[in-house]
Each structure stands twice: as C-alpha cells, then as structure tokens.
Tab-separated table of C-alpha atoms in Angstrom:
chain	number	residue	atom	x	y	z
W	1	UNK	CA	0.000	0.000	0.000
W	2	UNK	CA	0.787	3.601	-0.753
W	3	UNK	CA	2.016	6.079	1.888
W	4	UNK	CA	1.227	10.040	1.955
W	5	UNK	CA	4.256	11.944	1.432
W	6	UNK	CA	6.196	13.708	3.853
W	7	UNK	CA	3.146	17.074	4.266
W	8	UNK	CA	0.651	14.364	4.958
W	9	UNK	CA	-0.819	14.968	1.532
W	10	UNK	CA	-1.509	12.678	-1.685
W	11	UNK	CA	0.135	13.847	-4.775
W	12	UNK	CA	-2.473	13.959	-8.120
W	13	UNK	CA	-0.015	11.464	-9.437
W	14	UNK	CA	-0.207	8.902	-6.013
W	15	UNK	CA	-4.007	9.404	-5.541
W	16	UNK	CA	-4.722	8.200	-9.488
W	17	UNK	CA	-2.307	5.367	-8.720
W	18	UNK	CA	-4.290	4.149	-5.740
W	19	UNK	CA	-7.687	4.843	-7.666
W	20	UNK	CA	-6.807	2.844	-10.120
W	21	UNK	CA	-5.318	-0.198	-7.800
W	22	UNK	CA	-8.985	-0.087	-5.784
W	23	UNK	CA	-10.887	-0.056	-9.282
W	24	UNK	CA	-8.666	-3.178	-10.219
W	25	UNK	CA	-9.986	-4.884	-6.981
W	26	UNK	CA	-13.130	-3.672	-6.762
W	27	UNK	CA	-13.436	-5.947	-10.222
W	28	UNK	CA	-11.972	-9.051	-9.478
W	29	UNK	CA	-13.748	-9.396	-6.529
W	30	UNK	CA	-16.606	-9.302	-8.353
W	31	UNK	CA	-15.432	-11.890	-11.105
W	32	UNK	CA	-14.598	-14.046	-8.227
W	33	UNK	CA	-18.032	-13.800	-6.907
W	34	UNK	CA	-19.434	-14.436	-10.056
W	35	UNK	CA	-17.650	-17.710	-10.608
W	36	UNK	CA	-17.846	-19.210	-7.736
W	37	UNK	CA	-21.716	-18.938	-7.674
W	38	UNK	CA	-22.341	-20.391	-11.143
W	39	UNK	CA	-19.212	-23.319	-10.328
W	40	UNK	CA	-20.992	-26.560	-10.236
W	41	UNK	CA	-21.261	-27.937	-6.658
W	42	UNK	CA	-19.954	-31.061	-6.092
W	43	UNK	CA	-22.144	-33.579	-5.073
W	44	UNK	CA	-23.162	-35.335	-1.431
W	45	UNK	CA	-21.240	-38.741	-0.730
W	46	UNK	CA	-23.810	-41.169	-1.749
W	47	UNK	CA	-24.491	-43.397	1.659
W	48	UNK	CA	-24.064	-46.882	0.574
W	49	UNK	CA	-28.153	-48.588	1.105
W	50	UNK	CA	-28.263	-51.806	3.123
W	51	UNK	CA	-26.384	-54.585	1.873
W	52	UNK	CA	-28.628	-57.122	-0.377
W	53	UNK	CA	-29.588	-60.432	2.122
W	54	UNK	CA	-29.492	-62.948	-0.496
W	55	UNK	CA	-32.159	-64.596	-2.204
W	56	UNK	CA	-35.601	-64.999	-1.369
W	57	UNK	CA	-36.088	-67.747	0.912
W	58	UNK	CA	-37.557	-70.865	-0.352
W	59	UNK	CA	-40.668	-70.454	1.704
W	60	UNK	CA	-41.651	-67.335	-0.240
W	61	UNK	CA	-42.757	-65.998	-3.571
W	62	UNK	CA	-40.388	-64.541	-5.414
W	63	UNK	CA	-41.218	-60.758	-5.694
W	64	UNK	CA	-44.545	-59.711	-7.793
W	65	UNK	CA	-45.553	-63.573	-7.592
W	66	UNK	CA	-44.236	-67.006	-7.894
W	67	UNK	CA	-42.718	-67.870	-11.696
W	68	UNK	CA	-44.588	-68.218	-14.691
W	69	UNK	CA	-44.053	-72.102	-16.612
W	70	UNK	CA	-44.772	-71.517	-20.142
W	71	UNK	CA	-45.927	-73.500	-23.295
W	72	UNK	CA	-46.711	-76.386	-21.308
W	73	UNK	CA	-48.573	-79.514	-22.642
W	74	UNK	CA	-51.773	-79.953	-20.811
W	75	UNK	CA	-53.939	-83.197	-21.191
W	76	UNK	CA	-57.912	-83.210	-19.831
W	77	UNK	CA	-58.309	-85.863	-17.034
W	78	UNK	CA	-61.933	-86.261	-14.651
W	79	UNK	CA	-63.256	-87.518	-11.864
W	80	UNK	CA	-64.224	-91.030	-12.490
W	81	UNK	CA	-62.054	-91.338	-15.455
W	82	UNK	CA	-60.413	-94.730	-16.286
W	83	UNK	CA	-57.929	-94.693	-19.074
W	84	UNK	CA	-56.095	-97.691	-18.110
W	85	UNK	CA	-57.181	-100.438	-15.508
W	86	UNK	CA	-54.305	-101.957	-15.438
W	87	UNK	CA	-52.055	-99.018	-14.280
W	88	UNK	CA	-51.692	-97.964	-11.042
W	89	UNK	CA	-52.346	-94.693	-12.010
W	90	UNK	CA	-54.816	-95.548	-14.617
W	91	UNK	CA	-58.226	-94.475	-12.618
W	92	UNK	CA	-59.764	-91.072	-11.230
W	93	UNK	CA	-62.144	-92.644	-9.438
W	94	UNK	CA	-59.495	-92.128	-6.514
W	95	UNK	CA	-56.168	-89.637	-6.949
W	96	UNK	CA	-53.260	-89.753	-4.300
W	97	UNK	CA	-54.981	-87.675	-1.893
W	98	UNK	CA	-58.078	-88.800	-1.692
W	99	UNK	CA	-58.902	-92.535	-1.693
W	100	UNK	CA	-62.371	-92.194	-2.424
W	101	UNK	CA	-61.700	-89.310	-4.415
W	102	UNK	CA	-64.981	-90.290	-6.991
W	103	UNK	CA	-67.649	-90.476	-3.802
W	104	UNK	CA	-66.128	-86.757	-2.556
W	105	UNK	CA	-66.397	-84.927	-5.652
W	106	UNK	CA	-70.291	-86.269	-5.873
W	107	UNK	CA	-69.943	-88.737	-8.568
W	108	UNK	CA	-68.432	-88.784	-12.358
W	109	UNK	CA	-68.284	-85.477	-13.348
W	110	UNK	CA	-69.255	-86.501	-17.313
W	111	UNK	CA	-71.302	-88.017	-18.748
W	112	UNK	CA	-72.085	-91.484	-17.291
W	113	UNK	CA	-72.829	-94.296	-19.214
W	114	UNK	CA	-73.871	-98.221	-18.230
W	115	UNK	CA	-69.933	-99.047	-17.368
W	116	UNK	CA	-68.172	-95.721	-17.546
W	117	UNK	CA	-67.379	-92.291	-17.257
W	118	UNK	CA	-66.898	-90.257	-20.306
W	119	UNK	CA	-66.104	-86.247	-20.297
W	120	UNK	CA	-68.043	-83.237	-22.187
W	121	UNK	CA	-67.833	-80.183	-23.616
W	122	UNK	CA	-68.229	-77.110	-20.767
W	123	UNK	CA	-69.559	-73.843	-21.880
W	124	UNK	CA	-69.417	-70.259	-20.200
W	125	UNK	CA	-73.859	-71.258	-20.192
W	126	UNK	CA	-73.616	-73.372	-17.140
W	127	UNK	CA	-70.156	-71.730	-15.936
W	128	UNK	CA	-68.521	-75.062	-16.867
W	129	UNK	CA	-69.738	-77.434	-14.219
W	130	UNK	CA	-71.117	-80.281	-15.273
W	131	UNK	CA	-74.306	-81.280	-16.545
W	132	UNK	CA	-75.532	-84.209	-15.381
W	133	UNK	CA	-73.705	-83.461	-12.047
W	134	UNK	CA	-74.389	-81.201	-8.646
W	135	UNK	CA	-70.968	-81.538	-7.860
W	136	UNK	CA	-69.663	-81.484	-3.800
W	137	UNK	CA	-66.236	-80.176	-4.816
W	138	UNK	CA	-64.349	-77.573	-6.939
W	139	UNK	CA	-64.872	-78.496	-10.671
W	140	UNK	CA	-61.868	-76.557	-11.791
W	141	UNK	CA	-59.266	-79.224	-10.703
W	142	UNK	CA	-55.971	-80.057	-12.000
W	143	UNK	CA	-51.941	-82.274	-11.432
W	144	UNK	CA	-49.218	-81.706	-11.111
W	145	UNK	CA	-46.077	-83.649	-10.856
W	146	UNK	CA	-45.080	-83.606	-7.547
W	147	UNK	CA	-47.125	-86.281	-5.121
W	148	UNK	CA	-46.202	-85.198	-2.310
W	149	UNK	CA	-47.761	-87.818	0.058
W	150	UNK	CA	-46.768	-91.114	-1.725
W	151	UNK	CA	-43.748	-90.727	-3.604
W	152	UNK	CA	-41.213	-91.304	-1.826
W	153	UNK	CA	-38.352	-88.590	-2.607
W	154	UNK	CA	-40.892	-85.805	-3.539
W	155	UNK	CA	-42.197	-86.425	0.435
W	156	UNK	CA	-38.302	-86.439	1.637
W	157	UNK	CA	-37.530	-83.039	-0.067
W	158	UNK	CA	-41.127	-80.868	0.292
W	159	UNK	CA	-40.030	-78.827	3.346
W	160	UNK	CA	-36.838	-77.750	1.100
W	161	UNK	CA	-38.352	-77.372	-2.867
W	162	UNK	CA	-42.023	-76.553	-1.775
W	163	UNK	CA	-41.870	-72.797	-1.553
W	164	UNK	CA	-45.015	-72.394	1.184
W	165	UNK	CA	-43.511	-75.012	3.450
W	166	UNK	CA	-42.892	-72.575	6.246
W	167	UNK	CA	-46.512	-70.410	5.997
W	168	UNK	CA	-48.044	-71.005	8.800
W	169	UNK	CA	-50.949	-72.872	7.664
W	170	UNK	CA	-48.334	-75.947	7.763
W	171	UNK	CA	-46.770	-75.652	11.150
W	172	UNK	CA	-45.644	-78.546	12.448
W	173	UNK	CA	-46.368	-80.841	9.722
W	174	UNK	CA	-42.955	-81.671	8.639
W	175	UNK	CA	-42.805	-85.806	8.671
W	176	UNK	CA	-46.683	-85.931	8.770
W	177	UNK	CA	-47.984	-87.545	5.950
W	178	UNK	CA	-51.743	-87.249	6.738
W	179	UNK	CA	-50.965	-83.388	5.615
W	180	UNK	CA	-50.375	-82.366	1.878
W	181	UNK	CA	-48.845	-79.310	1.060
W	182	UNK	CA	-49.707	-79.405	-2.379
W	183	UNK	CA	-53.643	-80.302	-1.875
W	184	UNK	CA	-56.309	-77.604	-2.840
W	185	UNK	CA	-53.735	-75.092	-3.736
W	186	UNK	CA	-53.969	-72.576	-5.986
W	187	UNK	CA	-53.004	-72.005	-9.723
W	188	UNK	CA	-53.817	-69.483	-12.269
W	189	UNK	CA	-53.992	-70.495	-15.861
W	190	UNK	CA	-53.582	-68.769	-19.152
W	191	UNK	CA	-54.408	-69.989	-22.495
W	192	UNK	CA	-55.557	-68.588	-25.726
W	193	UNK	CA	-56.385	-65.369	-24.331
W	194	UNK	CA	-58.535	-66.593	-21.111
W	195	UNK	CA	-57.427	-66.777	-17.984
W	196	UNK	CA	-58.795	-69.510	-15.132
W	197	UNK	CA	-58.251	-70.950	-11.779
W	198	UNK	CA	-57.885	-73.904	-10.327
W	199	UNK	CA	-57.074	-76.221	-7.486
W	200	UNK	CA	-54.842	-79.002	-7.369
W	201	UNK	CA	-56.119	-82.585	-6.119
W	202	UNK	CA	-54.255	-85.130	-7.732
W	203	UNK	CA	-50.637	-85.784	-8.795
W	204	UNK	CA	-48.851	-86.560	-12.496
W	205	UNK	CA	-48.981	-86.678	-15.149
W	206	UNK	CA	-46.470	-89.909	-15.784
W	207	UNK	CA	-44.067	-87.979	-13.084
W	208	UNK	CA	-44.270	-87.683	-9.245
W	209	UNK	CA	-41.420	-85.635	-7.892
W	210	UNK	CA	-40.597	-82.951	-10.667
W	211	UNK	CA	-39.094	-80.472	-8.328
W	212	UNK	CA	-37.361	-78.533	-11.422
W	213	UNK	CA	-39.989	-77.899	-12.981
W	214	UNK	CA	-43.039	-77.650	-10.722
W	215	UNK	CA	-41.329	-74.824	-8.400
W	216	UNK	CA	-37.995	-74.025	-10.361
W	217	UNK	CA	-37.965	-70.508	-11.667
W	218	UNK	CA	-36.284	-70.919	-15.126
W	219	UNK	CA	-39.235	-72.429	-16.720
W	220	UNK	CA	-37.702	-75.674	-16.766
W	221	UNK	CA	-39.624	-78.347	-19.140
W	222	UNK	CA	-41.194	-81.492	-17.883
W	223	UNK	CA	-39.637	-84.182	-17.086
W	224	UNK	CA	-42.516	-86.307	-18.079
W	225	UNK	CA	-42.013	-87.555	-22.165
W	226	UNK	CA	-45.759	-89.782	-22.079
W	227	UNK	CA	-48.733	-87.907	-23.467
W	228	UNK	CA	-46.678	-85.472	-25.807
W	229	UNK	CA	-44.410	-84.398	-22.714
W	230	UNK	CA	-47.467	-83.031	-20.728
W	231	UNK	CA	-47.087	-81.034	-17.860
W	232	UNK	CA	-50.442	-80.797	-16.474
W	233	UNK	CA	-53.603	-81.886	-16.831
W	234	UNK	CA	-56.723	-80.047	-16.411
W	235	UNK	CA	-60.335	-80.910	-15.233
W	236	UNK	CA	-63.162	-80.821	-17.811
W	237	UNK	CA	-64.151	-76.993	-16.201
W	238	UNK	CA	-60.896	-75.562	-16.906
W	239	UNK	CA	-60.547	-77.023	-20.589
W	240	UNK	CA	-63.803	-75.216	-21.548
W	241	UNK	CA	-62.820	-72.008	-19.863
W	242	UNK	CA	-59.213	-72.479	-21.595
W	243	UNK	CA	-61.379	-73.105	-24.934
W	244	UNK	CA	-59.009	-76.031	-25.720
W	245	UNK	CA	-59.058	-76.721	-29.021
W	246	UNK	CA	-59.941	-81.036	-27.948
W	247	UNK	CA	-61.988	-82.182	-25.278
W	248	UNK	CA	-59.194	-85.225	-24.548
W	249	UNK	CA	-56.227	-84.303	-26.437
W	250	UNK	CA	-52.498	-83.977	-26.257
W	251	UNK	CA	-51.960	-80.680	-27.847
W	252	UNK	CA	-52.876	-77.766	-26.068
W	253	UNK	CA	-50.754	-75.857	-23.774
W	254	UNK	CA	-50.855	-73.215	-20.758
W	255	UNK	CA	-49.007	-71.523	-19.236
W	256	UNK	CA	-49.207	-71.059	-15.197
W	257	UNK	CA	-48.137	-70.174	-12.215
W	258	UNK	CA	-48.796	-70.923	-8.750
W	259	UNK	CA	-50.996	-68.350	-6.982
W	260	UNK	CA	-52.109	-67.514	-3.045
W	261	UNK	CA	-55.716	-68.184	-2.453
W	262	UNK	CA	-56.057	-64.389	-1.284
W	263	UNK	CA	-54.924	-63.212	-4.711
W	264	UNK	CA	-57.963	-65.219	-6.700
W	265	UNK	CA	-60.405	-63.310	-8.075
W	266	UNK	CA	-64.253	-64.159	-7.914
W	267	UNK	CA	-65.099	-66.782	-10.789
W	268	UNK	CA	-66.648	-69.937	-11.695
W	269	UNK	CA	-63.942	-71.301	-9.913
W	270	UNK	CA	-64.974	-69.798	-6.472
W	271	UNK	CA	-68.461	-71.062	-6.762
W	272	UNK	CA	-67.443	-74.192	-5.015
W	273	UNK	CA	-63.899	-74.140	-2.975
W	274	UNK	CA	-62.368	-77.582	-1.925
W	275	UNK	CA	-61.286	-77.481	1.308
W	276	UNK	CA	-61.150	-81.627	2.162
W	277	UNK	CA	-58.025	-82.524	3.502
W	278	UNK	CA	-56.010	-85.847	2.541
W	279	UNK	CA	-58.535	-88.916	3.118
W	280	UNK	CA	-55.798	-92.353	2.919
C-alpha cells in the first residue's frame, strides 16, 4: 500500500495510482463472486443402502408372484375317469390324496354311461360345471407332478423345494404324511387369451417328484415324455374355460403359475372351494 508523502498529503499522481489499484480490486472481486456462484457444486457422498440379504427364501414368492411355466402340454383328465385299468395310475375314481376321491367330488363329473365315465364339452352357459352333475367339490381341478404324500423322494424333499412349506398354515407338519402341502392349492392359468383358476387334487402326469420344474424358476420343461411331454392336466371346467381346441387331447398348452388363495379373483372357480383334507 501507498504512503502520503512527507506534508501528509496525496500527490495527483499517487491518488490516481491508488484509484486505479482499488478499481482493479473492486473488479476481481466481483469476477470471483461471479464464478464461484455459477461453479458446479460437487455432489453429497452417496451413503451406501443396506447390503442385499441374499435370495428370497424358499418359503416365499419370489417378488410380484411365484414364476410363470410356459408352453406347457396340458392333457384333460376327470373324476371317475379310467384310461387304463391296469395301471396304477390308470383311474380317477381315486387320486393320491383322496382314496375315495370319486364319492367326494359327488360322482363322475361326465357323462355317465352303463360301465363308464366319459367327459363333455363345458360352456361359459352353465359356468362349466357339469351337466348331469351337482358336484360337492371344486370343478376346476388339476396335477401336477409332484405327489407329495406317496412318492417317496418328492415327500423327503417338500419342506426344502415346496416354496409355502414354512406359511403357517403348515406348522408342524414336517414328517406328517396325513398333511399335503400341495392339496387344494392354488393355480392361475392362461391360455388362448382366457385366464382360469384352479385347485390341485391329484398328482402326475407320468411324473411324481418334478421339483425342477413344478417350483424351479427358469421355466424348466417337464420331465414327463408320455402324453406329448405333458405337464399338467386339467379338469373338464378348466378345458372349456381355456377353450381347448380337444376335449381329450395332447396338444394344447398353458401356461401357469402358482398363486395364493387371497390373490384369486371371484369366478366360476370360487363357486365351489375344496377345502377336504387328505382322506388315505
């Protein structure tokens, strides 16, 4: 900085000097000012969110649902059905959790003739059920492949490949095989453009402990090669409301997904709920 000179006094040529100097500083204070408040501001520290647990467990849906299995072969079975007497598998007149499966439902759920049961064609009229029939249980019924009551392995591994094991609906039924975990459940259907419920009370077909496919999530196929490699098969209710293209064939196919009973909406298929449990 400048002094006065020796009279106390600024000369003209001192005081333009300092002028000048303040003018300067005056400015690039003010460019200073300007550039820091139009500098980008660097951003926060993102906080690091809580670290992932894993995969769901096994005794829950994954998230929005449990997997879709798609393009699978579905075949037309019914109560009172016999395809082949001389397989152990070969009559509906029972299925693996109900012994007197026939006599529960209310009768054949078809058309009955002098010595057997034959199906029909269901229309939206009648909402599907059958004609000839007051029925005591759900008419929209299907299988899958995973009996998991009387084949062996499939009742070994339910508590670990079953994915509702732990709800609490079956507490304490681990080892128990007067309980089925796969009886009267729930499972929404799609094919050409409908969409229908139903409830599973029997096991197959041709396969009884399909883990991989029943409750894998990569759409795994069948492992079942009979009946075209079907992986399902579907009461006389739900073919009609699929509007399969054959009463009884081999060529149609869904696809499905398991779904909670709380999540099904009023239908056809809610007209009459099973609720029976296992009967040996």
């Amino acid at each position: 900085m400048s002094t006065p000179d020796e009279t106390g006094s600024w000369t003209p040529r001192r005081r333009a000097i300092l002028i000048s100097v303040l003018a300067i500083g005056v400015t690039v204070l003010a460019v200073s000012a300007i550039v820091f408040s139009t500098a980008p501001r660097p951003s926060p520290t993102a906080t690091a969110g809580p670290t992932p647990t894993g995969t769901p467990s096994p005794t829950a849906p994954v998230a929005g649902g449990y997997p879709w299995h798609t393009g699978i072969v579905s075949t037309t079975f019914w109560v009172g059905e016999i395809f082949d007497p001389n397989a152990a598998d070969g009559s509906q007149v029972f299925s693996t959790y109900d012994s007197g499966w026939m006599a529960s439902y209310g009768g054949c759920d078809g058309v009955r003739t002098a010595d057997d049961c034959q199906t029909e064609v269901r229309t939206a009229a009648n909402d599907y059920f059958p004609t000839q029939l007051k029925p005591k249980e759900n008419p929209f019924y299907l299988d899958l492949p995973f009996d998991d009551l009387n084949d062996a392995q499939a009742f070994a591994t339910r508590e670990q490949v079953v994915p509702w094991a732990g709800q609490s609906a079956y507490a304490g039924s681990a080892g128990d095989d007067t309980v089925s975990l796969m009886k009267n459940r729930w499972v929404r259907i799609r094919s050409n453009g409908q969409t229908c419920y139903g409830q599973i009370e029997d096991a197959g077909p041709g396969q009884y402990h399909d883990a991989a496919y029943v409750f894998g999530a990569d759409d795994a196929r069948p492992a079942n090669k009979k009946f075209n490699g079907a992986g399902m098969d579907v009461s006389p209710a739900l073919n009609g409301c699929l509007r399969f293209s054959d009463i009884n064939g081999e060529n149609d196919t869904v696809d499905w997904q398991f779904v909670e009973a709380a999540d099904v909406p009023q239908g056809p298929w809610t007209k009459i709920v099973t609720t029976s449990g296992v009967r040996p």
